[in-house]
Coordinates of N, CA and C and ligand atoms in Angstrom, one line a residue:
M386 N 56.0 113.3 74.6 CA 56.8 113.4 75.9 C 58.2 113.1 75.7
R387 N 59.1 113.9 76.3 CA 60.5 113.5 76.3 C 60.9 112.8 77.6
I388 N 61.6 111.8 77.5 CA 62.1 111.0 78.7 C 63.6 110.7 78.6
D389 N 64.3 111.1 79.6 CA 65.7 110.8 79.7 C 66.0 110.0 80.9
A390 N 67.0 109.1 80.8 CA 67.4 108.3 82.0 C 68.9 108.4 82.1
I391 N 69.3 108.6 83.3 CA 70.8 108.7 83.6 C 71.2 107.5 84.5
S392 N 72.2 106.8 84.1 CA 72.5 105.5 84.7 C 73.9 105.1 84.4
I393 N 74.5 104.3 85.2 CA 75.8 103.7 84.8 C 75.6 102.5 83.9
F394 N 74.4 102.0 83.7 CA 74.1 100.9 82.9 C 73.0 101.3 81.9
P395 N 73.3 102.2 80.9 CA 72.2 102.7 80.0 C 71.7 101.6 79.2
E396 N 72.5 100.5 79.0 CA 72.0 99.4 78.1 C 70.8 98.7 78.7
Y397 N 70.5 98.8 80.0 CA 69.3 98.3 80.6 C 68.0 98.7 79.8
F398 N 68.1 100.0 79.3 CA 66.9 100.6 78.8 C 66.5 100.1 77.4
G399 N 67.4 99.2 76.9 CA 67.1 98.6 75.5 C 65.7 98.0 75.4
V400 N 65.2 97.5 76.6 CA 63.8 96.9 76.5 C 62.7 97.9 76.1
L401 N 63.0 99.2 76.2 CA 62.0 100.2 75.8 C 61.9 100.3 74.3
D402 N 62.8 99.6 73.6 CA 62.6 99.6 72.1 C 61.7 98.5 71.6
I403 N 61.2 97.6 72.6 CA 60.4 96.5 72.2 C 58.9 96.8 72.4
S404 N 58.1 96.1 71.6 CA 56.6 96.2 71.8 C 56.0 97.6 71.7
L405 N 55.0 97.9 72.5 CA 54.2 99.1 72.4 C 55.1 100.4 72.6
L406 N 56.1 100.3 73.5 CA 56.9 101.5 73.8 C 57.9 101.7 72.6
G407 N 58.3 100.6 72.0 CA 59.1 100.7 70.8 C 58.4 101.4 69.7
K408 N 57.1 101.0 69.5 CA 56.3 101.6 68.5 C 56.0 103.0 68.8
A409 N 55.8 103.3 70.1 CA 55.5 104.7 70.5 C 56.7 105.6 70.2
Q410 N 57.9 105.0 70.3 CA 59.1 105.8 69.9 C 59.2 106.0 68.4
T411 N 58.9 105.0 67.7 CA 58.9 105.1 66.2 C 57.9 106.1 65.7
K412 N 56.7 106.1 66.4 CA 55.6 107.1 66.0 C 55.9 108.5 66.6
K413 N 57.0 108.6 67.3 CA 57.4 109.9 68.0 C 56.4 110.4 69.0
L414 N 55.7 109.5 69.6 CA 54.9 109.8 70.8 C 55.7 110.0 72.0
I415 N 56.9 109.3 72.0 CA 57.8 109.4 73.1 C 59.2 109.6 72.5
A416 N 60.0 110.6 73.0 CA 61.4 110.7 72.6 C 62.2 110.2 73.8
F417 N 62.8 109.0 73.8 CA 63.6 108.5 74.9 C 65.0 108.5 74.6
E418 N 65.8 108.8 75.7 CA 67.3 108.7 75.5 C 67.9 108.3 76.9
A419 N 68.8 107.3 76.8 CA 69.5 106.9 78.0 C 70.9 107.4 78.0
H420 N 71.4 108.0 79.1 CA 72.7 108.7 79.2 C 73.6 107.9 80.1
D421 N 74.8 107.7 79.7 CA 75.8 107.0 80.6 C 76.4 108.0 81.5
L422 N 76.2 107.8 82.8 CA 76.8 108.7 83.8 C 78.3 108.8 83.7
R423 N 78.9 107.7 83.3 CA 80.4 107.7 83.3 C 80.9 108.7 82.2
N424 N 80.1 109.1 81.3 CA 80.5 110.0 80.3 C 80.8 111.4 80.9
Y425 N 80.3 111.6 82.1 CA 80.5 112.9 82.8 C 81.5 112.8 83.9
T426 N 82.4 111.8 83.8 CA 83.6 111.8 84.7 C 84.8 112.2 83.9
H427 N 85.9 112.6 84.7 CA 87.1 113.1 84.0 C 88.4 112.4 84.4
D428 N 88.3 111.3 85.1 CA 89.5 110.5 85.5 C 89.6 109.3 84.7
K429 N 90.8 108.7 84.7 CA 91.1 107.5 83.9 C 90.1 106.4 84.2
H430 N 89.7 106.2 85.4 CA 88.9 105.1 85.8 C 87.4 105.4 85.7
R431 N 87.0 106.6 85.3 CA 85.6 107.0 85.1 C 84.8 106.7 86.4
T432 N 85.4 107.3 87.5 CA 84.9 107.0 88.8 C 83.6 107.7 89.1
V433 N 82.6 107.0 89.6 CA 81.3 107.6 90.0 C 81.0 107.5 91.4
D434 N 81.8 106.8 92.2 CA 81.5 106.5 93.6 C 82.6 106.8 94.6
D435 N 82.3 107.0 95.8 CA 83.3 107.3 96.8 C 82.7 106.8 98.2
S436 N 83.6 106.8 99.2 CA 83.1 106.3 100.5 C 82.3 107.4 101.2
P437 N 81.3 107.0 102.0 CA 80.4 108.0 102.6 C 81.0 108.7 103.8
Y438 N 80.8 110.0 103.9 CA 81.2 110.7 105.2 C 80.5 110.1 106.3
G439 N 81.1 110.0 107.5 CA 80.5 109.5 108.7 C 80.6 108.0 108.8
G440 N 81.2 107.4 107.7 CA 81.4 105.9 107.8 C 80.1 105.2 107.3
G441 N 80.2 103.8 107.4 CA 79.1 103.0 107.0 C 79.5 102.1 105.8
A442 N 78.7 101.1 105.6 CA 79.0 100.1 104.6 C 78.8 100.7 103.2
G443 N 79.6 100.2 102.3 CA 79.4 100.5 100.9 C 79.8 101.9 100.4
M444 N 79.6 102.1 99.1 CA 80.0 103.3 98.5 C 78.8 104.1 98.1
L445 N 79.0 105.4 97.9 CA 77.9 106.3 97.5 C 78.3 107.0 96.2
M446 N 77.3 107.4 95.4 CA 77.6 108.0 94.1 C 78.0 109.5 94.4
K447 N 79.1 109.9 93.7 CA 79.6 111.2 93.9 C 78.8 112.3 93.2
P448 N 78.8 113.5 93.7 CA 77.9 114.5 93.1 C 78.4 115.1 91.8
E449 N 79.7 115.1 91.6 CA 80.2 115.9 90.4 C 79.7 115.3 89.0
P450 N 79.8 114.0 88.8 CA 79.3 113.5 87.5 C 77.8 113.7 87.4
W451 N 77.0 113.5 88.5 CA 75.6 113.8 88.5 C 75.3 115.2 88.1
G452 N 76.0 116.2 88.7 CA 75.8 117.6 88.4 C 76.0 117.8 86.9
E453 N 77.0 117.3 86.3 CA 77.3 117.6 84.9 C 76.2 116.9 84.0
A454 N 75.9 115.7 84.4 CA 74.9 114.9 83.6 C 73.5 115.7 83.6
L455 N 73.1 116.1 84.8 CA 71.8 116.8 84.9 C 71.9 118.1 84.2
D456 N 73.0 118.9 84.3 CA 73.1 120.1 83.5 C 72.9 119.9 82.0
S457 N 73.5 118.8 81.5 CA 73.5 118.6 80.1 C 72.1 118.1 79.7
V458 N 71.4 117.4 80.5 CA 70.0 116.9 80.1 C 69.0 118.0 80.3
L459 N 69.2 118.8 81.4 CA 68.3 119.9 81.7 C 68.4 121.1 80.7
S460 N 69.7 121.4 80.4 CA 69.9 122.7 79.7 C 69.1 122.9 78.4
D461 N 69.1 121.9 77.6 CA 68.4 122.1 76.3 C 67.0 121.7 76.3
A462 N 66.4 121.5 77.5 CA 65.1 120.9 77.6 C 64.0 121.8 78.2
G463 N 64.4 122.9 78.9 CA 63.4 123.7 79.5 C 62.9 123.0 80.8
E464 N 61.6 123.1 81.0 CA 61.0 122.6 82.2 C 61.0 121.1 82.2
A465 N 61.4 120.5 83.4 CA 61.5 119.1 83.5 C 61.2 118.7 84.9
T466 N 60.8 117.4 85.1 CA 60.7 116.8 86.4 C 61.7 115.7 86.5
V467 N 62.6 115.9 87.5 CA 63.6 114.9 87.7 C 63.1 113.9 88.8
I468 N 63.1 112.6 88.4 CA 62.7 111.5 89.3 C 63.9 110.7 89.8
F469 N 64.1 110.8 91.1 CA 65.2 110.0 91.7 C 64.5 108.7 92.1
T470 N 65.0 107.6 91.6 CA 64.5 106.3 92.1 C 65.2 106.0 93.4
S471 N 64.4 105.6 94.4 CA 64.9 105.3 95.7 C 63.9 104.5 96.6
P472 N 64.4 103.5 97.3 CA 63.5 102.8 98.2 C 63.1 103.7 99.4
A473 N 63.7 104.9 99.5 CA 63.3 105.8 100.5 C 62.4 106.9 100.0
G474 N 61.8 106.7 98.9 CA 60.9 107.7 98.3 C 59.4 107.4 98.5
E475 N 58.5 108.2 98.0 CA 57.1 107.9 98.1 C 56.8 106.7 97.1
V476 N 55.9 105.8 97.5 CA 55.7 104.6 96.7 C 54.9 104.9 95.5
F477 N 55.4 104.5 94.3 CA 54.7 104.7 93.0 C 53.4 104.0 92.9
N478 N 52.4 104.7 92.3 CA 51.1 104.1 92.1 C 50.5 104.7 90.8
Q479 N 49.3 104.3 90.5 CA 48.6 104.7 89.3 C 48.3 106.2 89.3
K480 N 48.0 106.7 90.4 CA 47.7 108.2 90.5 C 48.9 108.9 90.1
M481 N 50.1 108.5 90.6 CA 51.3 109.2 90.2 C 51.6 109.0 88.7
A482 N 51.3 107.8 88.2 CA 51.5 107.6 86.8 C 50.7 108.6 86.0
R483 N 49.4 108.8 86.4 CA 48.6 109.7 85.7 C 49.1 111.1 85.8
E484 N 49.6 111.5 87.0 CA 50.1 112.9 87.2 C 51.3 113.1 86.2
L485 N 52.2 112.1 86.3 CA 53.5 112.3 85.5 C 53.2 112.2 84.0
A486 N 52.1 111.5 83.6 CA 51.8 111.4 82.2 C 51.4 112.8 81.6
T487 N 51.2 113.8 82.5 CA 50.8 115.1 82.0 C 52.1 116.0 81.8
E488 N 53.2 115.5 82.2 CA 54.5 116.3 82.1 C 55.0 116.3 80.7
K489 N 55.8 117.3 80.3 CA 56.4 117.4 79.0 C 57.7 116.6 79.0
H490 N 58.5 116.6 80.1 CA 59.8 116.1 80.1 C 60.1 115.4 81.5
L491 N 60.4 114.2 81.5 CA 60.8 113.4 82.7 C 62.3 113.0 82.6
I492 N 63.0 113.1 83.7 CA 64.4 112.7 83.7 C 64.5 111.7 84.9
F493 N 64.8 110.5 84.6 CA 65.0 109.4 85.6 C 66.4 109.3 86.1
A494 N 66.7 109.5 87.3 CA 68.1 109.4 87.9 C 68.2 108.1 88.6
C495 N 69.0 107.2 88.1 CA 69.1 105.8 88.6 C 70.3 105.6 89.5
G496 N 70.1 105.4 90.7 CA 71.2 105.2 91.7 C 71.7 103.8 91.6
R497 N 72.9 103.6 92.1 CA 73.5 102.3 92.3 C 74.3 102.4 93.6
Y498 N 75.0 101.4 94.0 CA 75.8 101.3 95.3 C 74.8 101.6 96.4
E499 N 75.2 102.5 97.3 CA 74.3 102.8 98.5 C 73.4 104.0 98.1
G500 N 73.4 104.4 96.9 CA 72.6 105.6 96.5 C 73.4 106.8 96.1
I501 N 72.8 107.9 96.0 CA 73.4 109.2 95.5 C 73.6 110.2 96.6
D502 N 74.7 110.9 96.6 CA 74.9 112.0 97.5 C 73.7 112.9 97.5
Q503 N 73.2 113.2 98.7 CA 71.9 114.0 98.9 C 72.0 115.3 98.2
R504 N 73.2 115.9 98.1 CA 73.3 117.3 97.4 C 72.8 117.2 96.0
V505 N 72.9 116.1 95.3 CA 72.5 116.0 93.9 C 70.9 116.2 93.9
V506 N 70.2 115.6 94.8 CA 68.8 115.8 94.8 C 68.5 117.3 95.1
D507 N 69.2 117.9 96.1 CA 69.0 119.3 96.4 C 69.3 120.2 95.3
Y508 N 70.4 119.9 94.5 CA 70.8 120.7 93.4 C 69.7 120.6 92.3
A509 N 69.2 119.4 92.0 CA 68.2 119.2 91.0 C 66.9 120.0 91.4
A510 N 66.6 120.0 92.7 CA 65.4 120.7 93.2 C 65.6 122.2 93.0
S511 N 66.8 122.7 93.0 CA 67.0 124.1 92.8 C 66.9 124.5 91.3
K512 N 66.8 123.5 90.4 CA 66.8 123.8 89.0 C 65.5 123.3 88.3
S513 N 64.8 122.4 89.0 CA 63.6 121.8 88.3 C 62.7 121.2 89.4
N514 N 61.6 120.6 88.9 CA 60.7 119.8 89.9 C 61.5 118.5 90.2
V515 N 61.3 118.1 91.4 CA 62.0 116.8 91.8 C 61.0 115.9 92.5
R516 N 61.0 114.6 92.2 CA 60.3 113.6 93.0 C 61.2 112.5 93.3
V517 N 61.1 112.0 94.5 CA 61.9 110.8 94.9 C 60.9 109.7 95.0
I518 N 61.0 108.7 94.2 CA 60.0 107.7 94.1 C 60.5 106.2 94.2
S519 N 59.8 105.5 95.0 CA 60.2 104.0 95.2 C 59.2 103.2 94.4
M520 N 59.7 102.0 94.0 CA 58.8 101.0 93.3 C 58.0 100.2 94.3
G521 N 58.5 100.2 95.5 CA 57.8 99.4 96.5 C 58.8 99.2 97.7
D522 N 58.2 98.5 98.7 CA 59.0 98.4 100.0 C 60.0 97.2 99.9
Y523 N 60.9 97.3 99.0 CA 62.0 96.3 98.9 C 63.2 97.0 98.3
V524 N 64.4 96.4 98.3 CA 65.5 97.1 97.8 C 66.1 96.4 96.6
L525 N 66.2 97.1 95.5 CA 66.8 96.6 94.2 C 68.3 97.0 94.2
N526 N 69.0 96.4 93.3 CA 70.5 96.8 93.2 C 70.7 98.1 92.6
G527 N 69.7 98.6 91.7 CA 69.9 99.9 91.1 C 68.5 100.4 90.6
G528 N 68.5 101.6 90.2 CA 67.2 102.3 89.9 C 66.7 102.0 88.5
E529 N 67.5 101.2 87.7 CA 67.1 101.1 86.2 C 65.7 100.3 86.1
V530 N 65.6 99.2 86.8 CA 64.4 98.4 86.6 C 63.2 99.2 87.1
A531 N 63.4 99.9 88.2 CA 62.3 100.8 88.8 C 61.9 101.8 87.7
A532 N 62.9 102.5 87.1 CA 62.7 103.5 86.1 C 61.9 102.9 84.9
I533 N 62.3 101.8 84.5 CA 61.7 101.2 83.3 C 60.2 100.9 83.6
A534 N 59.9 100.3 84.8 CA 58.6 100.0 85.2 C 57.7 101.3 85.2
M535 N 58.3 102.4 85.8 CA 57.6 103.7 85.9 C 57.3 104.2 84.5
I536 N 58.4 104.2 83.6 CA 58.2 104.7 82.3 C 57.1 104.0 81.5
E537 N 57.1 102.6 81.7 CA 56.0 101.9 81.0 C 54.6 102.3 81.5
A538 N 54.5 102.4 82.9 CA 53.2 102.7 83.4 C 52.8 104.1 83.0
I539 N 53.7 105.1 82.9 CA 53.4 106.4 82.5 C 53.1 106.5 81.0
A540 N 54.0 105.9 80.2 CA 53.9 106.1 78.7 C 52.7 105.5 78.2
R541 N 52.2 104.4 78.8 CA 51.0 103.7 78.2 C 49.7 104.5 78.4
L542 N 49.8 105.6 79.2 CA 48.7 106.5 79.4 C 48.7 107.6 78.4
L543 N 49.7 107.7 77.6 CA 49.8 108.8 76.6 C 48.9 108.5 75.5
P544 N 48.2 109.5 74.9 CA 47.3 109.2 73.8 C 48.1 108.6 72.6
G545 N 47.5 107.5 72.1 CA 48.0 106.8 70.9 C 49.0 105.7 71.3
V546 N 49.5 105.5 72.5 CA 50.4 104.5 72.8 C 49.8 103.1 72.9
I547 N 48.6 103.1 73.5 CA 47.9 101.8 73.6 C 46.9 101.8 72.5
G548 N 46.8 100.8 71.7 CA 45.9 100.7 70.5 C 44.5 101.0 70.9
N549 N 44.0 100.3 72.0 CA 42.6 100.5 72.4 C 42.5 101.3 73.7
A550 N 42.3 102.6 73.6 CA 42.3 103.4 74.8 C 41.3 103.0 75.8
E551 N 40.2 102.3 75.4 CA 39.2 101.8 76.4 C 39.8 100.8 77.4
S552 N 40.9 100.1 77.0 CA 41.4 99.1 77.9 C 42.0 99.8 79.1
L553 N 42.3 101.1 79.0 CA 42.8 101.9 80.2 C 41.7 102.2 81.2
V554 N 40.5 102.2 80.7 CA 39.4 102.6 81.6 C 39.0 101.6 82.6
E555 N 39.0 100.3 82.2 CA 38.5 99.3 83.1 C 39.5 98.5 83.9
E556 N 40.8 98.8 83.7 CA 41.8 98.0 84.4 C 42.0 98.3 85.8
S557 N 42.8 97.4 86.5 CA 43.0 97.6 87.9 C 43.5 99.0 88.2
H558 N 43.1 99.6 89.3 CA 43.5 100.9 89.8 C 42.9 102.0 89.1
S559 N 42.2 101.8 88.0 CA 41.7 103.0 87.3 C 40.6 103.6 88.1
D560 N 39.8 102.8 88.9 CA 38.8 103.4 89.7 C 39.0 103.1 91.2
G561 N 40.3 102.8 91.5 CA 40.6 102.5 92.9 C 40.4 101.1 93.3
L562 N 39.9 100.3 92.4 CA 39.6 98.9 92.7 C 40.5 98.0 91.8
L563 N 40.7 96.7 92.2 CA 41.4 95.8 91.3 C 40.4 95.3 90.2
E564 N 41.0 94.8 89.1 CA 40.2 94.4 88.0 C 39.4 93.1 88.4
Y565 N 38.3 92.9 87.7 CA 37.5 91.6 87.9 C 38.3 90.5 87.2
P566 N 38.0 89.2 87.5 CA 38.6 88.1 86.7 C 38.0 88.1 85.3
S567 N 38.9 87.7 84.4 CA 38.5 87.7 82.9 C 38.6 86.3 82.4
F568 N 37.8 86.0 81.3 CA 37.8 84.7 80.7 C 37.7 84.8 79.2
T569 N 38.3 83.9 78.4 CA 38.1 83.9 77.0 C 37.6 82.5 76.6
K570 N 37.5 82.2 75.3 CA 37.1 80.9 74.8 C 38.2 79.8 75.1
P571 N 37.9 78.6 75.3 CA 36.5 78.0 75.3 C 35.7 78.2 76.6
P572 N 34.4 77.9 76.5 CA 33.6 78.1 77.7 C 33.9 77.1 78.8
S573 N 34.4 76.0 78.4 CA 34.7 75.0 79.5 C 36.2 74.5 79.1
W574 N 37.0 74.4 80.1 CA 38.4 74.0 79.9 C 38.9 73.2 81.1
R575 N 39.3 72.0 80.8 CA 39.8 71.1 81.9 C 38.9 71.1 83.1
G576 N 37.7 71.1 82.9 CA 36.7 71.0 84.1 C 36.4 72.4 84.7
F577 N 37.0 73.4 84.2 CA 36.8 74.8 84.8 C 35.9 75.5 83.8
D578 N 34.7 76.1 84.3 CA 33.8 76.7 83.4 C 33.8 78.2 83.6
V579 N 33.5 78.9 82.5 CA 33.3 80.4 82.5 C 32.0 80.6 83.3
P580 N 32.0 81.6 84.2 CA 30.7 81.9 84.9 C 29.6 82.2 83.9
E581 N 28.4 81.5 84.2 CA 27.2 81.6 83.4 C 26.9 83.0 82.9
V582 N 27.0 84.0 83.9 CA 26.5 85.3 83.6 C 27.3 85.9 82.4
L583 N 28.6 85.6 82.2 CA 29.4 86.1 81.1 C 28.9 85.6 79.8
L584 N 28.2 84.5 79.8 CA 27.7 83.9 78.5 C 26.3 84.3 78.2
S585 N 25.7 85.1 79.1 CA 24.3 85.4 79.1 C 23.9 86.5 78.1
G586 N 24.9 87.3 77.7 CA 24.5 88.4 76.8 C 23.8 89.6 77.5
N587 N 23.6 89.4 78.8 CA 22.9 90.5 79.6 C 23.9 91.5 80.1
H588 N 24.0 92.6 79.4 CA 25.1 93.5 79.7 C 25.0 94.1 81.1
A589 N 23.8 94.4 81.6 CA 23.6 95.0 82.9 C 24.0 94.0 84.0
A590 N 23.6 92.7 83.8 CA 24.0 91.7 84.8 C 25.5 91.5 84.8
I591 N 26.1 91.5 83.6 CA 27.6 91.3 83.5 C 28.3 92.5 84.2
A592 N 27.8 93.7 84.0 CA 28.4 94.9 84.6 C 28.3 94.8 86.2
Q593 N 27.1 94.3 86.6 CA 26.9 94.2 88.1 C 27.8 93.1 88.6
W594 N 27.9 92.0 87.9 CA 28.8 90.8 88.4 C 30.3 91.3 88.5
R595 N 30.7 92.0 87.4 CA 32.1 92.5 87.4 C 32.4 93.4 88.6
K596 N 31.5 94.4 88.8 CA 31.7 95.3 89.9 C 31.8 94.6 91.2
Q597 N 30.9 93.6 91.4 CA 30.9 92.8 92.7 C 32.2 92.0 92.8
Q598 N 32.7 91.5 91.7 CA 33.9 90.7 91.7 C 35.1 91.7 92.1
Q599 N 35.0 92.9 91.5 CA 36.1 93.9 91.8 C 36.1 94.2 93.3
I600 N 34.9 94.4 93.9 CA 34.9 94.8 95.3 C 35.4 93.6 96.2
E601 N 34.9 92.4 95.8 CA 35.3 91.2 96.6 C 36.8 91.0 96.5
R602 N 37.3 91.1 95.3 CA 38.8 90.8 95.1 C 39.6 91.9 95.9
T603 N 39.2 93.1 95.8 CA 39.9 94.2 96.4 C 39.9 94.0 97.9
K604 N 38.7 93.6 98.5 CA 38.6 93.4 99.9 C 39.5 92.3 100.4
R605 N 39.6 91.2 99.5 CA 40.4 90.0 99.9 C 41.9 90.3 99.8
V606 N 42.3 90.9 98.6 CA 43.7 91.0 98.3 C 44.3 92.3 98.8
R607 N 43.6 93.4 98.6 CA 44.2 94.7 98.9 C 43.2 95.6 99.7
P608 N 42.8 95.1 101.0 CA 41.8 95.9 101.7 C 42.3 97.3 102.0
D609 N 43.6 97.6 101.9 CA 44.1 99.0 102.1 C 43.6 99.9 101.1
L610 N 43.3 99.4 99.9 CA 42.8 100.3 98.8 C 41.4 100.8 99.1
L611 N 40.6 100.0 99.9 CA 39.2 100.4 100.1 C 39.2 101.6 101.2
D612 N 40.3 101.8 101.9 CA 40.3 103.0 102.8 C 40.2 104.3 102.1
Ligands
LIG2147 N1 71.1 102.4 100.7 C1 69.8 102.7 100.0 C2 68.7 102.7 101.0 O1 68.8 101.9 102.0 O2 67.7 103.4 100.8 C3 69.6 101.5 99.0 C4 70.5 101.6 97.8 S1 70.0 100.5 96.5 C5 71.1 99.2 96.8 C6 70.8 101.3 95.1 C7 69.8 102.0 94.2 O3 68.8 101.2 93.7 C8 69.1 103.2 94.9 O4 69.9 104.4 94.9 C9 67.9 103.4 94.0 O5 68.2 104.2 92.8 C10 67.7 101.9 93.5 N2 66.6 101.3 94.2 C11 66.7 100.3 95.1 N3 65.5 99.9 95.5 C12 64.6 100.7 94.9 C13 63.2 100.8 95.0 N4 62.4 100.0 95.8 N5 62.6 101.7 94.2 C14 63.3 102.5 93.4 N6 64.6 102.5 93.3 C15 65.3 101.6 94.1

């Protein structure tokens, strides 16, 4: 999969060189590149923002640098999905991660200030698939952290990125439920014991206990998921 990110702080994306995603890049399972939006400006101050029409607090990202940046990233790539990170988008979840993991090329557009001129989204939609996606119901200073979280959630679903593919099957949200509580050695630690059933070797009983724990935990913590 090819992944591009456009941002005024491309250095944020350095974390993608670490750990499993770093290895995935080395193994060429992912081709990632971060692009500096300011490279597509033409004035001395490399301006990317301006005041919003109609008034209001703060500055907005201008369309011209975005247009040039998107043209350059889209042109040599063919079909792509452009993801605008925004608290005003549909909220990201595991189902979306699974959908996006089937794409060939993702472009993350990271806003700053009060966001991006709407015409940039409309222009991108005239050239490619577009999704406007939020990390959750809160406001970040910029889209970089949101993009990194999405990239990690998507990329770990690609074949070969996670060493043990089975770990993707039983984790939270894989079947609409949260994961069951997990324990490792020792069996007793500071007065807290591992549940007996997990030491029993009875695989059917363990599977039943885990499913029950998943349902109870989901009911308690995220009843909305059971709808
Ligand atoms: N004025 C915007 C609004 O009220 O919707 C918020 C702008 S925010 C300060 C600047 C940028 O951070 C946004 O353009 C977006 O790219 C990013 N951002 C902030 N919160 C986000 C979230 N929850 N999910 C994804 N991106 C977010």
